[in-house]
Short mmCIF file of C-alpha atoms in Angstrom, two decimals:
data_model
loop_
_atom_site.label_atom_id
_atom_site.label_comp_id
_atom_site.label_asym_id
_atom_site.label_seq_id
_atom_site.Cartn_x
_atom_site.Cartn_y
_atom_site.Cartn_z
CA MET A 1 -2.75 -36.38 -19.54
CA GLU A 2 -2.83 -34.31 -16.35
CA GLU A 3 0.51 -33.36 -14.83
CA LYS A 4 1.54 -34.98 -11.56
CA ARG A 5 1.03 -32.76 -8.50
CA TYR A 6 3.73 -32.40 -5.87
CA LEU A 7 2.38 -29.87 -3.36
CA LYS A 8 -0.40 -29.55 -0.79
CA TRP A 9 -2.20 -26.25 -0.26
CA TYR A 10 -0.17 -25.53 2.88
CA ASN A 11 3.10 -25.99 0.99
CA LYS A 12 2.05 -23.32 -1.51
CA VAL A 13 0.83 -20.95 1.20
CA GLY A 14 3.96 -21.57 3.27
CA TYR A 15 6.19 -20.90 0.29
CA GLY A 16 4.28 -17.76 -0.65
CA SER A 17 4.60 -16.36 2.86
CA GLY A 18 8.33 -16.04 2.26
CA ASP A 19 7.63 -12.88 0.31
CA VAL A 20 6.37 -11.29 3.51
CA ALA A 21 9.95 -11.59 4.73
CA GLY A 22 11.37 -10.40 1.42
CA ASN A 23 9.16 -7.32 1.29
CA VAL A 24 9.68 -6.46 4.93
CA VAL A 25 13.17 -5.71 3.66
CA TYR A 26 12.53 -4.51 0.13
CA ALA A 27 9.32 -2.47 0.50
CA PHE A 28 10.58 -0.78 3.64
CA LEU A 29 13.95 -0.01 2.08
CA SER A 30 12.81 1.11 -1.37
CA THR A 31 9.86 3.17 -0.15
CA PHE A 32 11.29 4.94 2.88
CA VAL A 33 15.10 4.96 2.77
CA MET A 34 15.30 8.23 0.82
CA LEU A 35 12.74 9.91 3.09
CA TYR A 36 14.62 8.70 6.19
CA LEU A 37 17.98 9.85 4.87
CA THR A 38 16.81 13.28 3.67
CA ASN A 39 14.18 14.29 6.24
CA THR A 40 15.56 12.58 9.39
CA VAL A 41 19.33 12.14 9.00
CA GLY A 42 19.62 15.28 6.86
CA LEU A 43 21.73 13.82 4.04
CA ASN A 44 21.85 15.24 0.52
CA PRO A 45 19.59 13.26 -1.88
CA GLY A 46 22.02 13.72 -4.78
CA ILE A 47 24.93 12.27 -2.82
CA VAL A 48 22.76 9.42 -1.55
CA GLY A 49 21.73 8.68 -5.13
CA THR A 50 25.36 8.58 -6.22
CA LEU A 51 26.32 6.24 -3.36
CA ILE A 52 23.50 3.88 -4.32
CA ALA A 53 24.63 3.94 -7.95
CA VAL A 54 28.25 3.18 -6.95
CA SER A 55 26.98 0.37 -4.73
CA LYS A 56 25.46 -1.25 -7.81
CA LEU A 57 28.96 -1.65 -9.27
CA PHE A 58 29.73 -4.05 -6.43
CA ASP A 59 26.47 -5.85 -7.10
CA GLY A 60 27.36 -6.66 -10.70
CA VAL A 61 28.60 -10.25 -10.38
CA THR A 62 27.02 -11.37 -7.12
CA ASP A 63 23.71 -12.40 -8.68
CA ILE A 64 25.22 -14.88 -11.12
CA PHE A 65 27.78 -15.91 -8.47
CA PHE A 66 25.16 -16.86 -5.88
CA GLY A 67 22.93 -18.47 -8.52
CA SER A 68 25.87 -20.63 -9.60
CA MET A 69 26.68 -21.48 -5.97
CA ILE A 70 23.09 -22.60 -5.38
CA ASP A 71 23.23 -24.87 -8.45
CA LYS A 72 26.40 -26.49 -7.09
CA THR A 73 25.17 -26.84 -3.49
CA LYS A 74 24.31 -30.33 -2.24
CA THR A 75 22.98 -30.70 1.32
CA LYS A 76 20.32 -32.71 3.12
CA MET A 77 18.07 -29.65 2.92
CA GLY A 78 18.68 -29.29 -0.81
CA LYS A 79 20.31 -26.71 -3.04
CA ALA A 80 18.41 -23.50 -2.27
CA LYS A 81 16.97 -23.80 1.24
CA PRO A 82 20.27 -23.34 3.14
CA TRP A 83 20.98 -20.11 1.27
CA MET A 84 17.44 -18.87 1.86
CA LEU A 85 17.63 -19.60 5.60
CA TYR A 86 21.07 -18.27 6.43
CA GLY A 87 21.07 -15.38 3.97
CA TYR A 88 18.18 -13.74 5.78
CA ILE A 89 20.09 -13.46 9.04
CA GLY A 90 22.42 -11.03 7.29
CA CYS A 91 19.41 -9.26 5.73
CA ALA A 92 17.94 -8.60 9.18
CA VAL A 93 21.18 -7.23 10.62
CA THR A 94 22.02 -4.94 7.70
CA LEU A 95 18.43 -3.66 7.35
CA ILE A 96 18.66 -2.44 10.93
CA GLY A 97 22.06 -0.96 10.09
CA VAL A 98 20.66 1.12 7.22
CA PHE A 99 18.00 2.65 9.47
CA ALA A 100 20.23 3.07 12.53
CA ILE A 101 22.78 5.63 11.37
CA PRO A 102 24.22 7.17 14.56
CA GLU A 103 23.35 10.84 14.99
CA SER A 104 26.67 11.39 16.77
CA LEU A 105 28.69 10.63 13.64
CA GLY A 106 29.95 13.34 11.34
CA GLN A 107 28.16 13.61 8.01
CA THR A 108 30.98 11.95 6.06
CA ALA A 109 30.92 9.00 8.47
CA GLN A 110 27.12 8.82 8.12
CA TYR A 111 27.44 8.52 4.35
CA ALA A 112 30.06 5.78 4.82
CA TRP A 113 27.87 3.92 7.34
CA PHE A 114 24.93 3.97 4.93
CA PHE A 115 27.04 2.89 1.96
CA ILE A 116 28.55 -0.11 3.76
CA ALA A 117 25.26 -1.31 5.29
CA TYR A 118 23.32 -0.78 2.05
CA SER A 119 25.94 -2.55 -0.07
CA LEU A 120 26.15 -5.58 2.23
CA LEU A 121 22.37 -5.84 2.35
CA ASN A 122 21.93 -5.72 -1.41
CA ALA A 123 25.08 -7.29 -2.81
CA VAL A 124 25.42 -10.19 -0.40
CA PHE A 125 22.61 -11.15 1.94
CA TYR A 126 19.48 -10.15 0.00
CA THR A 127 21.01 -11.64 -3.16
CA ALA A 128 21.64 -15.03 -1.57
CA ASN A 129 18.21 -15.14 0.08
CA ASN A 130 16.16 -13.89 -2.85
CA ILE A 131 17.73 -16.04 -5.57
CA ALA A 132 17.40 -19.14 -3.39
CA TYR A 133 13.78 -18.33 -2.58
CA SER A 134 12.90 -17.78 -6.23
CA ALA A 135 14.78 -20.89 -7.38
CA LEU A 136 12.60 -23.07 -5.13
CA THR A 137 9.80 -22.62 -7.68
CA ALA A 138 11.66 -24.94 -10.06
CA LEU A 139 13.07 -27.22 -7.33
CA ILE A 140 9.98 -28.26 -5.34
CA THR A 141 7.58 -29.05 -8.20
CA LYS A 142 7.65 -29.88 -11.90
CA ASN A 143 3.96 -29.08 -12.35
CA SER A 144 3.49 -25.88 -14.40
CA LYS A 145 0.10 -25.10 -12.84
CA GLU A 146 1.53 -25.44 -9.34
CA ARG A 147 4.33 -23.05 -10.28
CA VAL A 148 1.76 -20.46 -11.34
CA GLU A 149 -0.21 -21.03 -8.13
CA MET A 150 2.99 -20.61 -6.10
CA GLY A 151 3.69 -17.35 -7.90
CA SER A 152 0.18 -16.11 -7.16
CA TYR A 153 0.45 -16.94 -3.46
CA ARG A 154 3.88 -15.39 -3.38
CA PHE A 155 2.86 -12.08 -4.85
CA ILE A 156 -0.39 -11.90 -2.89
CA PHE A 157 1.80 -11.92 0.21
CA ALA A 158 4.30 -9.56 -1.42
CA PHE A 159 1.82 -6.88 -2.40
CA SER A 160 -0.18 -7.25 0.80
CA THR A 161 3.02 -6.71 2.78
CA SER A 162 4.10 -3.79 0.60
CA LEU A 163 0.70 -2.16 0.93
CA LEU A 164 0.68 -2.69 4.70
CA ILE A 165 4.19 -1.29 5.14
CA GLN A 166 3.40 1.72 2.95
CA SER A 167 0.20 2.29 4.94
CA VAL A 168 1.46 2.01 8.51
CA THR A 169 5.17 2.84 8.57
CA ILE A 170 4.95 6.64 8.88
CA LYS A 171 2.45 6.41 11.76
CA PHE A 172 4.35 3.48 13.24
CA VAL A 173 7.55 5.56 13.37
CA GLU A 174 5.62 8.34 15.12
CA ILE A 175 4.19 5.89 17.66
CA MET A 176 7.70 4.60 18.36
CA GLY A 177 8.80 8.12 19.28
CA GLY A 178 9.58 9.59 15.86
CA GLY A 179 12.92 10.81 14.62
CA ALA A 180 15.98 8.58 14.29
CA ALA A 181 15.02 6.43 17.30
CA GLY A 182 11.56 5.76 15.83
CA TRP A 183 13.00 4.59 12.50
CA ARG A 184 15.53 2.37 14.29
CA ILE A 185 12.90 0.65 16.46
CA VAL A 186 10.61 0.05 13.47
CA ALA A 187 13.52 -1.45 11.50
CA ILE A 188 14.30 -3.83 14.38
CA ILE A 189 10.67 -4.95 14.60
CA TYR A 190 10.40 -5.48 10.84
CA ALA A 191 13.70 -7.43 10.79
CA ILE A 192 12.53 -9.80 13.56
CA ILE A 193 9.18 -10.39 11.83
CA GLY A 194 10.96 -11.10 8.56
CA LEU A 195 13.42 -13.51 10.17
CA ILE A 196 10.64 -15.57 11.74
CA ILE A 197 8.50 -15.74 8.60
CA ASN A 198 11.45 -16.52 6.31
CA THR A 199 12.34 -19.49 8.53
CA VAL A 200 8.76 -20.81 8.52
CA SER A 201 8.57 -20.43 4.73
CA ALA A 202 11.83 -22.32 4.10
CA LEU A 203 10.80 -25.19 6.37
CA SER A 204 7.33 -25.50 4.81
CA VAL A 205 8.57 -27.02 1.53
CA LYS A 206 10.89 -29.82 0.48
CA GLU A 207 13.12 -29.85 -2.58
CA LEU A 208 12.72 -32.75 -5.01
CA PRO A 209 15.63 -35.19 -5.40
CA GLU A 210 17.86 -34.49 -8.39
CA GLU A 211 16.93 -37.81 -10.01
CA VAL A 212 13.27 -36.70 -9.99
CA LEU A 213 14.08 -33.28 -11.41
CA ASN A 214 16.11 -34.86 -14.22
CA GLU A 215 14.01 -37.96 -14.89
CA ASP A 216 12.70 -36.56 -18.19
CA ALA A 217 16.21 -35.86 -19.46
CA SER A 218 16.78 -37.00 -23.00
CA SER A 219 20.54 -36.70 -22.57
CA ALA A 220 23.01 -36.55 -19.72
CA VAL A 221 23.08 -33.33 -17.75
CA ASP A 222 26.53 -31.95 -17.02
CA GLU A 223 26.33 -29.87 -13.84
CA LYS A 224 29.98 -28.76 -13.95
CA TYR A 225 30.45 -25.25 -15.28
CA SER A 226 32.37 -22.16 -14.24
CA LEU A 227 30.98 -18.76 -13.33
CA ILE A 228 31.91 -17.44 -16.77
CA GLU A 229 30.20 -20.41 -18.44
CA ALA A 230 27.13 -19.81 -16.30
CA ALA A 231 27.01 -16.19 -17.49
CA LYS A 232 27.33 -17.33 -21.10
CA LEU A 233 24.48 -19.80 -20.63
CA LEU A 234 22.25 -17.05 -19.27
CA PHE A 235 23.00 -14.37 -21.80
CA SER A 236 22.71 -16.78 -24.73
CA ASN A 237 19.06 -17.13 -23.71
CA ARG A 238 17.18 -14.18 -25.20
CA PHE A 239 14.22 -14.73 -22.88
CA TYR A 240 16.48 -14.36 -19.83
CA ILE A 241 17.60 -10.97 -21.15
CA MET A 242 13.98 -9.93 -21.73
CA ILE A 243 12.99 -10.94 -18.20
CA CYS A 244 16.00 -9.13 -16.71
CA VAL A 245 15.19 -5.91 -18.58
CA THR A 246 11.51 -6.20 -17.61
CA TYR A 247 12.39 -6.79 -13.97
CA ILE A 248 14.80 -3.82 -13.90
CA LEU A 249 12.20 -1.54 -15.49
CA GLN A 250 9.54 -2.72 -13.05
CA GLN A 251 11.74 -1.87 -10.08
CA ILE A 252 12.48 1.59 -11.51
CA TYR A 253 8.72 1.95 -11.97
CA SER A 254 8.18 1.00 -8.31
CA ALA A 255 10.86 3.48 -7.20
CA MET A 256 9.07 6.25 -9.07
CA LEU A 257 5.75 5.31 -7.49
CA SER A 258 7.51 5.43 -4.11
CA MET A 259 7.93 9.13 -4.82
CA GLY A 260 4.21 9.21 -4.12
CA ILE A 261 5.08 9.99 -0.50
CA TYR A 262 6.75 13.23 -1.66
CA TYR A 263 3.96 13.84 -4.20
CA MET A 264 1.29 13.54 -1.50
CA MET A 265 3.24 15.67 0.99
CA TYR A 266 4.20 18.55 -1.29
CA VAL A 267 1.75 18.50 -4.24
CA LEU A 268 -1.52 17.16 -2.78
CA LYS A 269 -0.65 18.42 0.72
CA ASN A 270 -1.90 15.23 2.37
CA GLU A 271 0.61 12.47 3.13
CA ASP A 272 -2.23 10.24 4.41
CA LEU A 273 -3.22 9.70 0.75
CA PHE A 274 -0.04 7.70 0.12
CA PRO A 275 -1.33 4.29 1.24
CA VAL A 276 -3.61 4.06 -1.81
CA PHE A 277 -5.50 0.79 -1.98
CA SER A 278 -4.44 -1.72 -4.64
CA TRP A 279 -6.65 -4.14 -6.54
CA VAL A 280 -3.65 -6.02 -7.83
CA ILE A 281 -4.33 -8.67 -5.16
CA ILE A 282 -7.59 -9.59 -6.92
CA ALA A 283 -5.71 -10.13 -10.17
CA LEU A 284 -3.22 -12.35 -8.39
CA VAL A 285 -5.92 -14.51 -6.82
CA ILE A 286 -7.50 -15.28 -10.19
CA THR A 287 -4.23 -15.58 -12.16
CA PRO A 288 -4.16 -19.44 -12.15
CA SER A 289 -7.69 -19.62 -13.61
CA LEU A 290 -6.83 -16.88 -16.11
CA VAL A 291 -3.78 -18.86 -17.26
CA ALA A 292 -5.98 -21.90 -17.84
CA LYS A 293 -8.64 -19.87 -19.66
CA TRP A 294 -6.11 -18.13 -21.91
CA LYS A 295 -4.25 -21.42 -22.43
CA GLY A 296 -0.87 -20.04 -21.46
CA LEU A 297 1.04 -17.13 -20.04
CA TYR A 298 2.02 -15.14 -23.13
CA LYS A 299 -1.33 -13.68 -24.22
CA LEU A 300 -2.46 -13.10 -20.64
CA ASN A 301 0.66 -11.13 -19.73
CA LEU A 302 0.58 -9.09 -22.95
CA VAL A 303 -3.10 -8.17 -22.66
CA GLY A 304 -2.71 -7.53 -18.94
CA TYR A 305 0.18 -5.12 -19.37
CA THR A 306 -1.65 -3.33 -22.19
CA ILE A 307 -4.52 -2.70 -19.77
CA GLY A 308 -2.02 -1.64 -17.10
CA THR A 309 -0.40 0.87 -19.46
CA ILE A 310 -3.77 2.40 -20.36
CA GLY A 311 -4.67 2.60 -16.68
CA ARG A 312 -1.43 4.37 -15.81
CA ALA A 313 -1.92 6.85 -18.68
CA LEU A 314 -5.37 7.65 -17.31
CA VAL A 315 -3.82 8.34 -13.89
CA VAL A 316 -1.92 11.18 -15.57
CA VAL A 317 -5.14 12.53 -17.09
CA ALA A 318 -6.92 12.35 -13.73
CA ALA A 319 -4.01 14.11 -11.99
CA TYR A 320 -4.15 17.07 -14.36
CA MET A 321 -7.93 17.15 -13.92
CA GLY A 322 -7.30 17.47 -10.19
CA SER A 323 -9.41 14.41 -9.34
CA VAL A 324 -7.91 12.27 -6.56
CA PRO A 325 -10.77 9.70 -6.68
CA LEU A 326 -10.15 9.12 -10.41
CA MET A 327 -6.40 8.82 -9.77
CA ILE A 328 -7.11 6.10 -7.22
CA ALA A 329 -9.55 4.32 -9.55
CA PHE A 330 -7.16 4.31 -12.52
CA THR A 331 -4.29 3.24 -10.24
CA ALA A 332 -6.41 0.21 -9.41
CA VAL A 333 -7.00 -0.47 -13.13
CA ALA A 334 -3.26 -0.25 -13.81
CA ALA A 335 -2.43 -2.55 -10.90
CA PHE A 336 -5.09 -5.05 -11.98
CA GLY A 337 -3.65 -5.21 -15.49
CA MET A 338 -0.12 -5.78 -14.22
CA GLY A 339 -1.27 -8.40 -11.72
CA PRO A 340 -1.10 -11.53 -13.91
CA TRP A 341 2.60 -10.99 -14.72
CA GLN A 342 3.37 -10.58 -11.03
CA GLY A 343 1.56 -13.84 -10.32
CA ASP A 344 3.03 -15.98 -13.09
CA MET A 345 6.51 -14.41 -13.40
CA ASN A 346 8.22 -17.30 -11.60
CA ALA A 347 6.51 -19.78 -13.92
CA VAL A 348 7.82 -17.81 -16.93
CA ILE A 349 11.34 -17.91 -15.46
CA ALA A 350 10.98 -21.68 -14.95
CA ASN A 351 10.04 -21.94 -18.66
CA CYS A 352 13.06 -19.78 -19.45
CA SER A 353 15.25 -22.21 -17.50
CA GLU A 354 13.70 -25.08 -19.43
CA TYR A 355 14.61 -23.30 -22.68
CA THR A 356 18.28 -23.30 -21.63
CA TYR A 357 18.02 -26.97 -20.70
CA LEU A 358 16.43 -27.87 -24.06
CA THR A 359 19.02 -25.93 -26.05
CA LYS A 360 22.19 -26.36 -23.94
CA HIS A 361 21.42 -29.51 -21.89
CA LYS A 362 22.42 -27.70 -18.68
CA ARG A 363 20.33 -27.57 -15.50
CA VAL A 364 20.84 -23.98 -14.25
CA ASP A 365 17.68 -23.27 -12.24
CA GLY A 366 19.41 -21.37 -9.44
CA THR A 367 21.50 -19.34 -11.85
CA MET A 368 18.46 -18.60 -14.00
CA TYR A 369 16.60 -17.12 -11.04
CA SER A 370 19.43 -14.63 -10.61
CA CYS A 371 17.29 -12.36 -12.82
CA THR A 372 14.98 -11.80 -9.85
CA SER A 373 17.73 -10.50 -7.59
CA LEU A 374 19.51 -8.76 -10.48
CA GLY A 375 16.31 -6.94 -11.39
CA VAL A 376 15.41 -6.00 -7.84
CA LYS A 377 18.88 -4.72 -7.00
CA LEU A 378 19.81 -2.99 -10.25
CA GLY A 379 16.32 -1.70 -10.95
CA GLY A 380 15.48 -0.77 -7.38
CA GLY A 381 18.91 0.69 -6.70
CA LEU A 382 19.03 2.60 -9.97
CA GLY A 383 15.45 3.80 -9.44
CA THR A 384 16.23 5.08 -5.95
CA ALA A 385 19.45 6.69 -7.21
CA ILE A 386 17.58 8.43 -10.02
CA THR A 387 14.97 9.76 -7.60
CA GLY A 388 17.76 11.20 -5.44
CA TRP A 389 19.46 12.85 -8.40
CA LEU A 390 16.19 14.30 -9.70
CA LEU A 391 15.25 15.66 -6.27
CA GLU A 392 18.66 17.33 -5.98
CA PHE A 393 18.46 18.66 -9.57
CA SER A 394 15.03 20.17 -8.88
CA HIS A 395 16.33 21.94 -5.72
CA PHE A 396 14.39 19.87 -3.18
CA ASN A 397 14.93 21.14 0.39
CA SER A 398 13.75 18.92 3.25
CA SER A 399 13.63 21.91 5.61
CA LEU A 400 10.94 23.66 3.53
CA ALA A 401 7.24 22.96 4.00
CA VAL A 402 6.57 24.37 0.52
CA GLN A 403 8.94 23.22 -2.23
CA PRO A 404 9.99 25.43 -5.17
CA ASP A 405 8.09 25.18 -8.46
CA SER A 406 11.02 23.33 -10.05
CA CYS A 407 10.66 20.56 -7.45
CA LEU A 408 6.87 20.36 -7.79
CA SER A 409 7.23 20.04 -11.56
CA MET A 410 9.80 17.27 -11.11
CA LEU A 411 7.50 15.38 -8.74
CA HIS A 412 4.84 15.40 -11.47
CA THR A 413 7.36 13.98 -13.92
CA MET A 414 8.60 11.31 -11.53
CA TYR A 415 5.26 10.13 -10.19
CA LEU A 416 3.12 10.53 -13.33
CA TRP A 417 5.04 10.56 -16.61
CA ILE A 418 8.04 8.26 -16.11
CA PRO A 419 5.84 5.30 -15.01
CA VAL A 420 3.77 5.60 -18.21
CA VAL A 421 6.87 5.50 -20.42
CA ILE A 422 8.17 2.46 -18.54
CA CYS A 423 4.83 0.67 -18.97
CA VAL A 424 4.92 1.21 -22.74
CA ILE A 425 8.42 -0.28 -22.98
CA ILE A 426 7.49 -3.31 -20.85
CA THR A 427 4.39 -3.95 -22.95
CA PHE A 428 6.57 -4.10 -26.07
CA ILE A 429 8.92 -6.58 -24.37
CA MET A 430 5.93 -8.70 -23.36
CA SER A 431 4.93 -8.91 -27.02
CA GLN A 432 8.27 -10.64 -27.73
CA MET A 433 8.38 -12.96 -24.70
CA ASN A 434 6.67 -16.12 -25.98
CA VAL A 435 9.00 -18.66 -24.34
CA GLU A 436 6.20 -21.26 -24.14
CA LYS A 437 5.93 -21.41 -27.92
CA ALA A 438 9.72 -21.62 -28.29
CA ASN A 439 9.88 -24.55 -25.85
CA GLU A 440 7.06 -26.34 -27.62
CA LYS A 441 8.86 -26.05 -30.95
CA LEU A 442 12.04 -27.47 -29.45
CA LYS A 443 10.20 -30.40 -27.89
CA ASN A 444 8.35 -31.18 -31.12
CA SER A 445 11.60 -31.01 -33.06
CA LYS A 446 13.25 -33.51 -30.70
CA MET A 447 10.26 -35.85 -30.97
CA LEU A 448 10.48 -35.79 -34.78
CA LYS A 449 14.21 -36.55 -34.67
CA ALA A 450 13.59 -39.42 -32.25
CA LYS A 451 11.17 -40.97 -34.76
#
């Protein structure tokens, strides 16, 4: 029997466009904040890395906190939409703050300005917005195929936006006058674009009533639980832990690839090579049909990431061969292999939430999607911090056109070798992440008991 459908095509496209807003913040921040701070403001990359790491300590509980708050929210708009709408206002303001550090301030005050703006952006506003946005996957439809389609639309927009921002930002800053003023103007423009698109995305979908979400319940659902109980529910779910670790590793991976701007500038001597094309979008477009063909998410994600790992290893080979065209080609192979997971990740998280419901009889969709924000913030923040520490350790000097050999060697490690190691680890985790099979066993067991 075919599952009931809840969404029109424009609902899915509208929802997916929300990741334009999310990546206007995240791609801009993760890709260019270190370059802005070192080469424009003149801050020390090691100190910046330490500040980012310290900021993560304040982030520790906010993900689960906001997820729990979303689960307990009851408004005419629903549980998640209010947090998605209003959280982004803070995102826009603090994004501008990060890229508008006053030149007149002393260096200590500049570090403090960055730390406060960065911490508010990540720990508060981006957390509230991103968890709410992700949780909508489980709150606007119960159809598993629609959830995969939503994920595909979402990440098509996400990667398109990331690619566009990576491609145009450096030139855009130059057009806007360059220097600190150029970065500030670009941040303002990106923030306004994000604010508009986030609002359109939130208003394009409607959350299902709670009685519809819970109509298949085999037992009463108790929505009352404390923050500590919410944390226990999450960390008693082994699949949640796997997804969190995968998400964190992926963001560290992305942070290392963001070092491509340094790699192109100082190793390949051509910063225009940084906006490398990505075929991952093709993989995202065909993900729903691939899920149907492979009859589930598990095998598709495992095989896909295996291909991605091989592709990334071949990028290393091509780099040491000195072939930029082969590096680009194998980057595309790696991105294509990783594409299915990016497209169906939200559907896997929805299955993970179902696993908690089947085992604990608790509806914790918002809290479950805290893994998206937790992964982005911890992984992205830790990744950026590590890049700062490694640049400082290798004696990077932003005033030099030619970096010392120690720095060039480190850029090879960061951009080529670390991503391969991360891919291998993620592939292993994927081999253990068969939540679909676990849910099926639980459902069959309940059916047998009912008989």
